[in-house]
Short mmCIF file of C-alpha atoms in Angstrom, two decimals:
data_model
loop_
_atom_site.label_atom_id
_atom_site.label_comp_id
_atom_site.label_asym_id
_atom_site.label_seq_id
_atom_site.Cartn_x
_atom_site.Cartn_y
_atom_site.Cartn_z
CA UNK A 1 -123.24 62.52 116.38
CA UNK A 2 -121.02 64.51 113.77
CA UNK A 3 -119.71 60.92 112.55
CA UNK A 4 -123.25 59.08 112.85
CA UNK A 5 -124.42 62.20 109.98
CA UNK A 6 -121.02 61.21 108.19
CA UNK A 7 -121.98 58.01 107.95
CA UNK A 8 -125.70 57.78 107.32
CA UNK A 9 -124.80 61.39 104.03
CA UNK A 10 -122.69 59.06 102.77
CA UNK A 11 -124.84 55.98 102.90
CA UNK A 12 -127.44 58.32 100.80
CA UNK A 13 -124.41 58.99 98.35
CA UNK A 14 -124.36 55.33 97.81
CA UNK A 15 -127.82 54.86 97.00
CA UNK A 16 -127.44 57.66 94.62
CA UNK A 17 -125.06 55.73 92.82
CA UNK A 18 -126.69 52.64 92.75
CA UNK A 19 -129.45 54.13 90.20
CA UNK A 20 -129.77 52.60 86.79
CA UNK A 21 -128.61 54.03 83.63
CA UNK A 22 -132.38 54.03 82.67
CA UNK A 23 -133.34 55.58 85.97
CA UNK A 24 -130.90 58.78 85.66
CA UNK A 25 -132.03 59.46 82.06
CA UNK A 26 -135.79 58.76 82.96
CA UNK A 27 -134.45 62.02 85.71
CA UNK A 28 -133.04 63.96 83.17
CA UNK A 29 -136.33 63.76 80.87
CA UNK A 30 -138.63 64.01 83.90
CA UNK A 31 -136.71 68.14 84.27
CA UNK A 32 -136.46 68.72 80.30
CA UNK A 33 -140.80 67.98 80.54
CA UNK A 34 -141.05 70.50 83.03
CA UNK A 35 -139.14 73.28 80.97
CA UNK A 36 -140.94 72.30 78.15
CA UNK A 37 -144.36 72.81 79.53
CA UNK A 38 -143.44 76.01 81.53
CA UNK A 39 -142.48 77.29 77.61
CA UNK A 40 -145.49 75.97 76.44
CA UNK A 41 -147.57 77.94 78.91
CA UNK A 42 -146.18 81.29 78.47
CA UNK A 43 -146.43 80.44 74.54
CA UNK A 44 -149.99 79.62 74.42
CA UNK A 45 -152.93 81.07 73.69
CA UNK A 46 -156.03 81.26 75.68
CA UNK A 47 -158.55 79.22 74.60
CA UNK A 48 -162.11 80.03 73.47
CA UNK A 49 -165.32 80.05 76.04
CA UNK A 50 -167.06 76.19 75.67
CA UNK A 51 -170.28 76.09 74.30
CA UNK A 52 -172.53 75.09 77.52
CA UNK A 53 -175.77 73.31 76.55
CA UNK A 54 -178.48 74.45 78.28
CA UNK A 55 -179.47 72.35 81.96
CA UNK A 56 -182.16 69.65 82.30
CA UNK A 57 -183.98 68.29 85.06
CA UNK A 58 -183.72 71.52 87.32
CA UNK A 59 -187.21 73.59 86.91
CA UNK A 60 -189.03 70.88 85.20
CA UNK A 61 -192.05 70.91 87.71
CA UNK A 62 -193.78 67.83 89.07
CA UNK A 63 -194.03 64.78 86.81
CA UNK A 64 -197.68 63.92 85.69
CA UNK A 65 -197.28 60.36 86.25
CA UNK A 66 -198.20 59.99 90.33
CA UNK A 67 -196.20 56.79 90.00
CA UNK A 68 -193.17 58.61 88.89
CA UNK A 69 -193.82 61.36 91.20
CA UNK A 70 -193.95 59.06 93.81
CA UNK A 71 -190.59 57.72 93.02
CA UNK A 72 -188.82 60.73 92.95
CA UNK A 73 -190.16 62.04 96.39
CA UNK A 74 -188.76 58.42 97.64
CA UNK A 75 -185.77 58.89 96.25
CA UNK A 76 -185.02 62.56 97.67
CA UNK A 77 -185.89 61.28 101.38
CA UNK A 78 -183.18 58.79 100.71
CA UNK A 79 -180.47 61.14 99.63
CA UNK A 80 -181.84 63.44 102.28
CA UNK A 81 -181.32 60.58 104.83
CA UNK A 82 -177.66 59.98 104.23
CA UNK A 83 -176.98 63.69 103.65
CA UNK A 84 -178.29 63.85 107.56
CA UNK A 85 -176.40 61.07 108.98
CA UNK A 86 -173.22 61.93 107.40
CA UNK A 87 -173.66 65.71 108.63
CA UNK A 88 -174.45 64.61 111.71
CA UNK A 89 -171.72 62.13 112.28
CA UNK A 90 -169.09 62.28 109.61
CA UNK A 91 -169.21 66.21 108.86
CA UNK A 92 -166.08 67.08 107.50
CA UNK A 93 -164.98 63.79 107.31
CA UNK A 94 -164.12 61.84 103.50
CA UNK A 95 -166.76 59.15 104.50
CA UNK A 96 -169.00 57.78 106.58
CA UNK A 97 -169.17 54.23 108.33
CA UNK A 98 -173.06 54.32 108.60
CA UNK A 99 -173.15 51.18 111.41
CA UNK A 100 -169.95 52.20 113.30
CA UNK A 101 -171.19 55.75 113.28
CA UNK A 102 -168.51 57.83 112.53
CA UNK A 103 -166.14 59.41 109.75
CA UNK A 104 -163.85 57.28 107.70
CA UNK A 105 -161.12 58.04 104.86
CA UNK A 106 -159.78 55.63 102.73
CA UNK A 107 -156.16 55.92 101.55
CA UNK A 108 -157.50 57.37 97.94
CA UNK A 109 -158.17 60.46 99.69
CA UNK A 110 -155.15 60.45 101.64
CA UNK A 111 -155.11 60.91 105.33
CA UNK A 112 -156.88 64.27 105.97
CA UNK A 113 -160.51 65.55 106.25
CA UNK A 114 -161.39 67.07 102.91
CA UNK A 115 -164.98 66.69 103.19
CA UNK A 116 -165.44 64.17 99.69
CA UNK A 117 -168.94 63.39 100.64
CA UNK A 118 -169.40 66.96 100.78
CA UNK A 119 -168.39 67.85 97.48
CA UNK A 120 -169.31 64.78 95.73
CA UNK A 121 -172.70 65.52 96.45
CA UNK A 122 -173.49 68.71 95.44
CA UNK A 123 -174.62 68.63 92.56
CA UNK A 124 -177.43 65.64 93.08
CA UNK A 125 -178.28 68.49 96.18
CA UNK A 126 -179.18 71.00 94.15
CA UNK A 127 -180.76 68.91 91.22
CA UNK A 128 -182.54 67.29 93.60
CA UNK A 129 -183.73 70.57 94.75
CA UNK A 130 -182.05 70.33 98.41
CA UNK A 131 -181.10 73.84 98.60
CA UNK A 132 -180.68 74.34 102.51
CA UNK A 133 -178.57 71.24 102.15
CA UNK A 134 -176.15 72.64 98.87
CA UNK A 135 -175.64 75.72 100.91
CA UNK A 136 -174.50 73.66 103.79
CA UNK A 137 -171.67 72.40 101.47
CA UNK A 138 -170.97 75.64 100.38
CA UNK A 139 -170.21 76.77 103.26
CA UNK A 140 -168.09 74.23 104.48
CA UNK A 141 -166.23 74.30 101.25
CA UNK A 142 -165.44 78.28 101.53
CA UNK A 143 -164.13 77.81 105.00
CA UNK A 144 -162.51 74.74 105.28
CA UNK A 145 -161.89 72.68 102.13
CA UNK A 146 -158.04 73.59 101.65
CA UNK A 147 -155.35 71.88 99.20
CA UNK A 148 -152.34 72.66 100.59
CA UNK A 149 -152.53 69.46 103.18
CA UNK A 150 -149.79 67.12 103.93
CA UNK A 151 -151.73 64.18 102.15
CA UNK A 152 -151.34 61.75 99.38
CA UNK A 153 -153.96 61.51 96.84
CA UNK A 154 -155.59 59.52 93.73
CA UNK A 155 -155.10 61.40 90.67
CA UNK A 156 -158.32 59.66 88.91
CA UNK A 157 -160.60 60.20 92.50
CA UNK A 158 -160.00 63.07 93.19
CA UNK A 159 -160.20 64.32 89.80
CA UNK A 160 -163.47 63.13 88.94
CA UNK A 161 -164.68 63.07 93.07
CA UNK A 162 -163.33 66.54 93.56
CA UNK A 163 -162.86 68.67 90.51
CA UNK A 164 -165.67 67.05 88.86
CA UNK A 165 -168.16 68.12 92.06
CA UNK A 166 -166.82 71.19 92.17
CA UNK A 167 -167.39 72.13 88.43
CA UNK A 168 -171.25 70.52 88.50
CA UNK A 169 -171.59 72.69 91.77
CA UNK A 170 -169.85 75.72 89.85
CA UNK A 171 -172.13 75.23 86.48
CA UNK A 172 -175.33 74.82 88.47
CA UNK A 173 -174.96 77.72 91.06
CA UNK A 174 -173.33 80.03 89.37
CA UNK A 175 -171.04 80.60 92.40
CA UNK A 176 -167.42 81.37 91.97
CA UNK A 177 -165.75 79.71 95.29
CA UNK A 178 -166.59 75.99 93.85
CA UNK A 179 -164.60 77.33 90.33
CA UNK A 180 -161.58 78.81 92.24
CA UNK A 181 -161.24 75.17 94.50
CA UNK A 182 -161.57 73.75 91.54
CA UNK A 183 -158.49 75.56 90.04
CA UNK A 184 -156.64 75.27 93.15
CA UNK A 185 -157.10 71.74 93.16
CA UNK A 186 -155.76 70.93 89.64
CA UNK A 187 -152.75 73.30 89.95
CA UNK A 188 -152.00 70.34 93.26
CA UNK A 189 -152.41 67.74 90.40
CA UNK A 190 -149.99 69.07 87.67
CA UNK A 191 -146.59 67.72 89.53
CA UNK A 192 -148.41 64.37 88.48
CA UNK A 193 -147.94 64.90 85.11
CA UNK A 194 -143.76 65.53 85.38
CA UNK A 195 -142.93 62.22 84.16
CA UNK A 196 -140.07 61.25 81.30
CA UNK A 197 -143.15 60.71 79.03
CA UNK A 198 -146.15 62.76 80.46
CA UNK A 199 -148.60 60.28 81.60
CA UNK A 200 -149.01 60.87 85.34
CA UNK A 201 -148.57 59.17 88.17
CA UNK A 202 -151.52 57.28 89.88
CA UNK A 203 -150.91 58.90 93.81
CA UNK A 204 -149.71 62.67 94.29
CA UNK A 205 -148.62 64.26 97.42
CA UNK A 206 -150.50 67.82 97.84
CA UNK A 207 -147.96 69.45 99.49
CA UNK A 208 -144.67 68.41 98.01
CA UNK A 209 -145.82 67.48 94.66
CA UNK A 210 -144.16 63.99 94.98
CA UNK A 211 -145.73 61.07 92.85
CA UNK A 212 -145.48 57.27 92.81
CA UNK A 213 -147.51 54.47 91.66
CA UNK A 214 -149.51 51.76 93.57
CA UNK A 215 -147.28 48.76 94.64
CA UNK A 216 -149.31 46.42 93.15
CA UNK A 217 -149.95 47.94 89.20
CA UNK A 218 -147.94 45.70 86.74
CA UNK A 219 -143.95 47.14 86.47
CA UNK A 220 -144.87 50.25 87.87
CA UNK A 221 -147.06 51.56 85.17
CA UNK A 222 -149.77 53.91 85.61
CA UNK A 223 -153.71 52.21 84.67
CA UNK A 224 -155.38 53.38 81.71
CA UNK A 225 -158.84 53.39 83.37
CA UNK A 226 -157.25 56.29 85.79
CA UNK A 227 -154.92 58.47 83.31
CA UNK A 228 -157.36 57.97 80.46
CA UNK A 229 -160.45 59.73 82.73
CA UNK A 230 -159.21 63.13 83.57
CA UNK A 231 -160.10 64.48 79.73
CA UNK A 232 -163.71 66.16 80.70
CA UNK A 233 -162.17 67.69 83.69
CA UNK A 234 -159.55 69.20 82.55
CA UNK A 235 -160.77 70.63 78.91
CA UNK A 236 -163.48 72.53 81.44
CA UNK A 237 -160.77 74.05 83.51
CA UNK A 238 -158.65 75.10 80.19
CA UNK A 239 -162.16 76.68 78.87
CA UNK A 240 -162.76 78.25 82.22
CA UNK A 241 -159.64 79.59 83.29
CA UNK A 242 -157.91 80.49 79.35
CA UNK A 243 -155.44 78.83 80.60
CA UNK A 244 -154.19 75.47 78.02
CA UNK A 245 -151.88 73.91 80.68
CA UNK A 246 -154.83 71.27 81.43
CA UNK A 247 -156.17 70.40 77.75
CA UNK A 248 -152.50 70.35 76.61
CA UNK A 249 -151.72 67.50 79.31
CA UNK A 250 -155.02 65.59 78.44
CA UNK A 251 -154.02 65.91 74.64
CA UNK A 252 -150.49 64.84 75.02
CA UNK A 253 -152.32 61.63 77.04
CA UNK A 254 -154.35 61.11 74.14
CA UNK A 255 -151.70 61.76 71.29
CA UNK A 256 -149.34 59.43 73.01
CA UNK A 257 -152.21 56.57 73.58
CA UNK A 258 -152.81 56.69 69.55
CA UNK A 259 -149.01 56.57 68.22
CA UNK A 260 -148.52 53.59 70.38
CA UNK A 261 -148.57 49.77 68.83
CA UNK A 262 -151.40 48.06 70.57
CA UNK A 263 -151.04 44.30 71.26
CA UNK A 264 -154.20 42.69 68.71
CA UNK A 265 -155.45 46.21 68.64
CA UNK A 266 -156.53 46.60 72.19
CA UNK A 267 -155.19 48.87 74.85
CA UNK A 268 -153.69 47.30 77.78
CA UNK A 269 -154.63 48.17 81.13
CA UNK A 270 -150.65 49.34 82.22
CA UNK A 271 -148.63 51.77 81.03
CA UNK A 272 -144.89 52.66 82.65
CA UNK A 273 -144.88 56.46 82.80
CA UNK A 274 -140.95 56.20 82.78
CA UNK A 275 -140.41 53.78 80.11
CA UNK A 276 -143.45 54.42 77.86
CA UNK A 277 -143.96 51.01 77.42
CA UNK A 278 -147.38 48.91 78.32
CA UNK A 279 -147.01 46.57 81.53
CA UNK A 280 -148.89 43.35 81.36
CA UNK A 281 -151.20 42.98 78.36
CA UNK A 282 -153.78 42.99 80.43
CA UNK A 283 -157.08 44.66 78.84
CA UNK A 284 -160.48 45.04 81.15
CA UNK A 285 -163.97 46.93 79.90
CA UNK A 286 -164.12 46.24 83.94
CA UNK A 287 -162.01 47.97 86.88
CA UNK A 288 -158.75 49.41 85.66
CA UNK A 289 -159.82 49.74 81.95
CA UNK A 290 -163.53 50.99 81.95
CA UNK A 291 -163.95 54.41 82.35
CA UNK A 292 -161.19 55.23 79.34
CA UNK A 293 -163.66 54.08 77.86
CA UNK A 294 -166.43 55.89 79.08
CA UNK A 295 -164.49 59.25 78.56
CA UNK A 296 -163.92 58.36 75.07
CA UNK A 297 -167.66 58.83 74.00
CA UNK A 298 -168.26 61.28 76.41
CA UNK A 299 -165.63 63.89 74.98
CA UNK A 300 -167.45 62.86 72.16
CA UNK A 301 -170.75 64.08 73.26
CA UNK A 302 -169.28 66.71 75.15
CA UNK A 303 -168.00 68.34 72.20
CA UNK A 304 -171.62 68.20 70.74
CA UNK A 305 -169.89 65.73 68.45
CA UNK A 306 -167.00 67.19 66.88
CA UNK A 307 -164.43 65.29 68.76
CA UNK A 308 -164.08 62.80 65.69
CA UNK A 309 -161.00 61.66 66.93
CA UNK A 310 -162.44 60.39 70.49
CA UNK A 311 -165.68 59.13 68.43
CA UNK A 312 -162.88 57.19 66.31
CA UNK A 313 -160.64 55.78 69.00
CA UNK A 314 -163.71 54.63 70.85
CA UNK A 315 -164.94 53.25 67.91
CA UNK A 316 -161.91 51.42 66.55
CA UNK A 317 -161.50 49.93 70.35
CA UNK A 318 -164.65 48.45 70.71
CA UNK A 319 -164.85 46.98 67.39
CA UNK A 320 -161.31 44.81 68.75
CA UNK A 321 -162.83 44.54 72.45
CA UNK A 322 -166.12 42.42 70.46
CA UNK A 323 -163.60 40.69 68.42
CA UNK A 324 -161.67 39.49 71.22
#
């Protein structure tokens, strides 16, 4: 036994050695990130509350058109329907397979029961006036939605799934246990983000902190549609908490996008988080390039438009995107 460990340390020692030059520095600037942003956290400043626009579509009362009314009711019962089924055979559970009756997960929300359907659907629950049904999902969420699970995760879906429910739920409700998942959550994301050049990784593990990218993007780069959506999230969590860690990491995405040559002007849909470099010029306004997009004129908006410089980068892409 004694030799067999022998054997297989120095077997590891080997592989060790077989890394790249490129590999060990990519290392090296993967640690110097991580001191940098630690400094830049204990440097910064808390940020300023965000202006919150007043909500919509809550108290409005009953539409006048019987049509419209009509509608509406229809669509509640459906929403009420699924919200049913899945709590009465998927509670808990990512998903639901409606025919096969029973809970599902999908590998972009990693192998353990963390309730998405839950917290994507809060919000619609209490817009749609479902408040039995909201409290439901509070509840589960206080008691059993927890982070610190052996399971590897999307990034981009469980940003927007995840932190993104939990912030509508927080904004609408007032109530402070969707805010502090929220928090927990992103502080599980961060290790993403320690790459030689900042742009995360597409999968994290929640536990260990450990990120790779899927098997099948181009050279191993990260996709723009899944880095380039995390911007609305995480400006809300810097403007919640004071604390800049999350704009800062959105910013350096966005700062890093714009200093980069762009084949014919448009952004490709891979990017090598080691290297810096795009992957296969490859550009989509479909899957793996959209919702950059999207996030683009919606920082925009959300900034009750003073984010010239999203307005401008949006602008300046689709003007190529028509062109091309």
């Amino acid at each position: 036994k004694i030799r067999a460990d022998h054997e297989k340390a120095l077997e590891e020692a080997k592989e060790k050695l077989k890394k790249s030059r490129d590999e060990i520095q990519a290392e090296i600037q993967t640690e110097k990130n991580k001191v940098v942003q630690e400094l830049k956290k204990k440097d910064s400043k808390p940020l300023p509350p965000v202006p919150l626009p007043n909500l919509i579509g809550i108290n409005s009362g009953e539409p006048a058109d019987p049509d419209i009314r009509e509608k509406r009711n229809k669509i509640k019962e459906m929403m009420k329907h699924a919200w049913d089924n899945y709590r009465q055979y998927g509670w808990g559970h990512n998903e639901l397979k409606p025919i096969a009756r029973k809970g599902h997960s999908t590998n972009i929300f990693g192998n353990s029961q963390m309730g998405a359907t839950i917290v994507d659907a809060l919000d619609t629950l209490y817009i749609m006036g479902l408040h039995d049904e909201f409290r439901e999902g509070q509840e589960w969420i206080d008691k059993n939605l927890d982070f610190s699970v052996n399971s590897e995760v999307s990034v981009f879906e469980v940003n927007i799934r995840f932190i993104g429910g939990l912030l509508a739920a927080y904004y609408l409700s007032g109530q402070e246990v969707f805010k502090i998942k929220a928090v927990q959550l992103a502080g599980k994301l961060l290790p993403a983000f320690n790459t030689p050049t900042g742009i995360p990784w597409a999968m994290v593990n929640l536990k260990s902190g450990v990120g790779r990218n899927w098997g099948w993007a181009s050279a191993g780069s990260s996709i723009l549609a899944e880095f380039g959506t995390l911007h609305m999230e995480f400006v809300h969590l810097s403007y919640l908490t004071g604390d800049p860690v999350y704009y800062n990491k959105v910013m350096h995405i966005r700062k890093l996008l714009q200093k980069m040559d762009r084949p014919n002007g448009l952004y490709p849909n891979y990017l090598n988080p080691r290297t810096g470099r795009w992957g296969q010029h490859h550009t989509s306004v479909g899957g793996l390039g959209d919702s950059f997009y999207e996030y683009l004129l919606k920082a925009w908006l959300m900034s009750d438009k003073m984010d010239m410089e999203a307005r401008k980068m949006y602008d300046d892409a689709i003007e190529v995107i028509i062109i091309h």
